[in-house]
Coordinates of C-alpha atoms in Angstrom, one line a residue:
Chain A
E14 CA 139.5 8.8 2.7
T15 CA 138.4 11.2 0.0
G16 CA 135.2 12.6 1.6
V17 CA 136.7 16.1 1.8
T18 CA 139.1 17.3 -0.9
Q19 CA 141.2 20.4 -1.0
T20 CA 143.2 22.1 -3.7
P21 CA 145.9 23.1 -4.1
R22 CA 147.8 20.9 -1.6
H23 CA 150.7 23.3 -1.5
L24 CA 150.8 27.1 -2.3
V25 CA 153.6 29.6 -2.2
M26 CA 152.6 33.2 -2.6
G27 CA 154.0 36.7 -2.3
M28 CA 152.5 39.3 0.0
T29 CA 150.9 41.1 -2.9
N30 CA 149.4 38.1 -4.6
K31 CA 145.7 37.0 -4.6
K32 CA 145.0 33.3 -4.5
S33 CA 142.1 31.1 -3.6
L34 CA 141.8 27.8 -1.7
K35 CA 139.1 25.3 -2.7
C36 CA 137.3 22.7 -0.7
E37 CA 134.7 20.1 -1.7
Q38 CA 132.9 17.6 0.4
H39 CA 131.2 14.5 -0.9
L40 CA 129.6 13.4 2.4
G41 CA 126.2 15.1 2.2
H42 CA 127.0 17.4 5.1
N43 CA 125.4 20.7 5.7
A44 CA 128.1 22.5 7.6
M45 CA 131.6 23.5 6.4
Y46 CA 134.6 25.0 8.2
W47 CA 138.0 26.6 7.7
Y48 CA 140.6 25.9 10.3
K49 CA 144.2 27.1 10.6
Q50 CA 147.0 24.9 12.0
S51 CA 150.3 26.6 12.9
A52 CA 153.3 24.8 14.4
K53 CA 153.0 24.3 18.2
K54 CA 149.5 25.8 18.3
P55 CA 146.1 24.1 18.5
L56 CA 143.9 24.1 15.5
E57 CA 142.1 27.5 15.2
L58 CA 138.6 27.8 13.9
M59 CA 138.3 30.5 11.3
F60 CA 134.9 30.4 9.7
V61 CA 131.8 28.3 9.9
Y62 CA 129.1 27.9 7.3
N63 CA 125.8 26.2 8.0
F64 CA 123.5 25.6 5.0
K65 CA 125.6 28.1 3.0
E66 CA 125.2 30.8 5.6
Q67 CA 128.2 32.1 7.6
T68 CA 127.5 31.6 11.2
E69 CA 130.9 32.2 12.7
N70 CA 133.8 34.5 11.9
N71 CA 136.4 34.0 14.6
S72 CA 137.9 37.5 14.5
V73 CA 139.7 36.6 11.3
P74 CA 141.5 39.5 9.5
S75 CA 139.8 40.7 6.3
R76 CA 142.7 39.6 4.1
F77 CA 140.9 36.2 4.4
S78 CA 137.6 36.1 2.7
P79 CA 135.4 32.9 2.7
E80 CA 132.8 32.0 0.1
C81 CA 130.3 29.2 0.3
P82 CA 128.2 28.9 -2.9
N83 CA 126.5 25.7 -1.8
S84 CA 126.7 23.1 0.9
S85 CA 129.4 21.1 -0.9
H86 CA 131.9 23.8 -1.8
L87 CA 133.9 26.2 0.2
F88 CA 136.5 28.7 -0.8
L89 CA 139.0 30.8 1.0
H90 CA 140.1 33.9 -0.9
L91 CA 143.5 35.3 0.1
H92 CA 145.0 38.7 -0.6
T93 CA 147.8 40.8 0.8
L94 CA 148.8 38.1 3.3
Q95 CA 151.6 38.4 5.8
P96 CA 154.4 35.8 6.4
E97 CA 152.8 34.9 9.7
D98 CA 149.9 33.6 7.8
S99 CA 152.0 30.7 6.6
A100 CA 150.3 27.6 8.0
L101 CA 148.3 24.5 7.1
Y102 CA 144.7 25.5 6.2
L103 CA 142.2 22.7 6.8
C104 CA 138.7 22.4 5.5
A105 CA 136.2 20.3 7.4
S106 CA 132.5 19.4 7.2
S107 CA 129.9 17.9 9.5
R108 CA 126.2 17.1 9.7
K109 CA 124.0 19.6 11.4
R110 CA 123.5 18.7 15.1
E111 CA 126.4 16.2 14.9
G112 CA 129.7 17.3 16.2
A113 CA 132.1 15.0 14.3
C114 CA 134.0 17.0 11.8
Y115 CA 135.7 15.3 8.9
F116 CA 138.8 17.0 7.6
G117 CA 140.4 17.4 4.3
P118 CA 144.1 16.9 3.7
G119 CA 144.8 20.6 4.0
T120 CA 146.7 23.2 2.0
R121 CA 150.2 24.0 3.1
L122 CA 150.5 27.8 2.5
T123 CA 153.8 29.7 2.5
V124 CA 153.8 33.4 2.3
L125 CA 157.1 35.0 1.3
Chain B
E26 CA 136.2 30.2 27.5
D27 CA 136.5 26.6 26.5
Q28 CA 139.9 25.0 27.2
V29 CA 141.6 21.7 26.3
T30 CA 144.9 20.5 27.7
Q31 CA 146.6 17.4 26.5
S32 CA 149.4 15.5 28.2
P33 CA 152.1 14.4 27.7
E34 CA 153.2 16.5 24.8
A35 CA 155.2 13.6 23.4
L36 CA 155.3 9.9 24.2
R37 CA 157.7 7.3 23.0
L38 CA 156.7 3.6 23.5
Q39 CA 158.1 0.3 22.5
E40 CA 155.9 -2.0 20.4
G41 CA 153.6 -3.8 22.8
E42 CA 154.0 -1.3 25.6
S43 CA 150.5 -0.1 26.6
S44 CA 149.9 3.5 27.8
S45 CA 147.3 6.3 28.1
L46 CA 147.0 9.8 26.7
N47 CA 145.2 12.4 28.8
C48 CA 142.9 15.2 27.7
S49 CA 141.6 17.6 30.4
Y50 CA 138.9 20.0 29.5
T51 CA 136.7 22.9 30.6
V52 CA 133.7 23.7 28.5
S53 CA 130.3 25.3 29.0
G54 CA 127.7 22.9 27.8
L55 CA 129.7 19.9 26.5
R56 CA 128.3 18.7 23.2
G57 CA 130.8 16.0 22.6
L58 CA 134.5 15.2 23.2
F59 CA 136.3 14.1 20.0
W60 CA 139.6 12.3 19.4
Y61 CA 141.5 12.6 16.2
R62 CA 144.6 11.1 14.7
Q63 CA 146.9 13.2 12.6
D64 CA 149.7 11.9 10.5
P65 CA 152.4 14.4 9.3
G66 CA 151.3 16.5 6.3
K67 CA 147.7 15.2 6.5
G68 CA 144.4 16.4 7.9
P69 CA 143.1 15.0 11.2
E70 CA 141.3 11.7 11.0
F71 CA 138.2 11.2 13.1
L72 CA 138.4 8.4 15.7
F73 CA 135.8 8.8 18.4
T74 CA 133.0 10.9 19.8
L75 CA 132.1 10.7 23.5
Y76 CA 129.0 12.5 24.8
S77 CA 128.6 11.7 28.5
A78 CA 130.7 10.7 31.6
G79 CA 131.2 7.0 31.8
E80 CA 131.0 6.4 28.1
E81 CA 133.6 4.3 26.4
K82 CA 134.4 3.5 22.8
E83 CA 136.9 1.2 21.2
K84 CA 138.6 0.8 17.8
E85 CA 141.2 -1.8 17.3
R86 CA 144.0 -1.1 19.9
L87 CA 142.4 2.2 21.0
K88 CA 139.9 2.8 23.7
A89 CA 138.6 6.2 24.7
T90 CA 136.9 7.0 28.0
L91 CA 135.3 10.1 29.4
T92 CA 134.7 11.7 32.9
K93 CA 133.3 15.1 33.7
K94 CA 136.7 16.7 33.6
E95 CA 138.9 14.6 31.4
S96 CA 139.2 11.9 28.7
F97 CA 141.8 9.2 28.3
L98 CA 142.9 7.5 25.1
H99 CA 144.2 4.1 26.1
I100 CA 146.5 2.4 23.6
T101 CA 146.9 -1.4 24.1
A102 CA 149.9 -3.2 22.7
P103 CA 150.7 -0.4 20.2
K104 CA 152.4 -1.1 16.8
P105 CA 154.7 1.3 14.9
E106 CA 151.8 2.2 12.6
D107 CA 150.0 3.8 15.6
S108 CA 152.7 6.5 15.5
A109 CA 150.9 9.8 15.0
T110 CA 149.8 12.9 16.8
Y111 CA 146.6 12.4 18.7
L112 CA 144.3 15.4 19.0
C113 CA 141.5 16.0 21.5
A114 CA 138.7 18.5 21.0
V115 CA 135.6 19.5 22.7
G116 CA 132.4 20.7 21.1
G117 CA 130.3 23.4 22.5
G118 CA 127.7 25.8 21.1
N119 CA 124.1 26.1 20.5
T120 CA 121.7 23.3 19.8
G121 CA 120.8 23.2 16.1
T122 CA 123.8 25.1 14.9
A123 CA 127.0 23.7 13.4
S124 CA 129.4 22.5 16.0
K125 CA 132.4 24.5 17.1
L126 CA 135.5 22.5 18.2
T127 CA 138.2 23.7 20.6
F128 CA 141.3 21.7 20.1
G129 CA 144.2 20.8 22.4
T130 CA 147.8 20.9 21.1
G131 CA 148.0 17.1 20.8
T132 CA 150.2 14.3 22.0
R133 CA 152.9 13.2 19.6
L134 CA 153.2 9.4 19.9
Q135 CA 156.1 7.4 18.5
V136 CA 156.1 3.6 18.7
T137 CA 159.4 1.8 18.1
L138 CA 160.2 -1.8 17.4

């Protein structure tokens, strides 16, 4: 399934680095999401964009900065992260009014 | 606050041994209950959406059912390739806006020969 792609698949960064995660969806959906998946925890919703407008920021620290230039692309800019931010970051998309989210393969992030 | 609880946390079955996974939920204004399958190192793969109590959906060896308080994922005659973590999520939120999903922690299923 290549409906939602994410790059890079793996990322190792120091606490002082700046990096960006990229997501692209080819499903014609209007909503895009960032989720965080940590070991032994449920998936946590971070951000929601609907028609390029941010509609949800789930109390995410400002060291995570999302960007949605259009309905097909979503970025997550990272700066001055902490080791506890190490996790699998998942991008997803869905149609408006339809709940089924389709996920990308994720970016495995390790913060040293 | 929306909550989703999945049980058991882990389940080991022999090939052909049918069983059920449970998902209990509380949500204000259910806008769908979702089942996903997740393989190690991959993103969740969408399986089913259920919207109202009494609804059932099937896909190969999997059948999902829904009541007002819980959902079951029945696995009939499982095969080793069914081994994965199965995630349950509920959708709540406002009509007309993008859905928000609250996930459970999943059931890790292992099917052995």
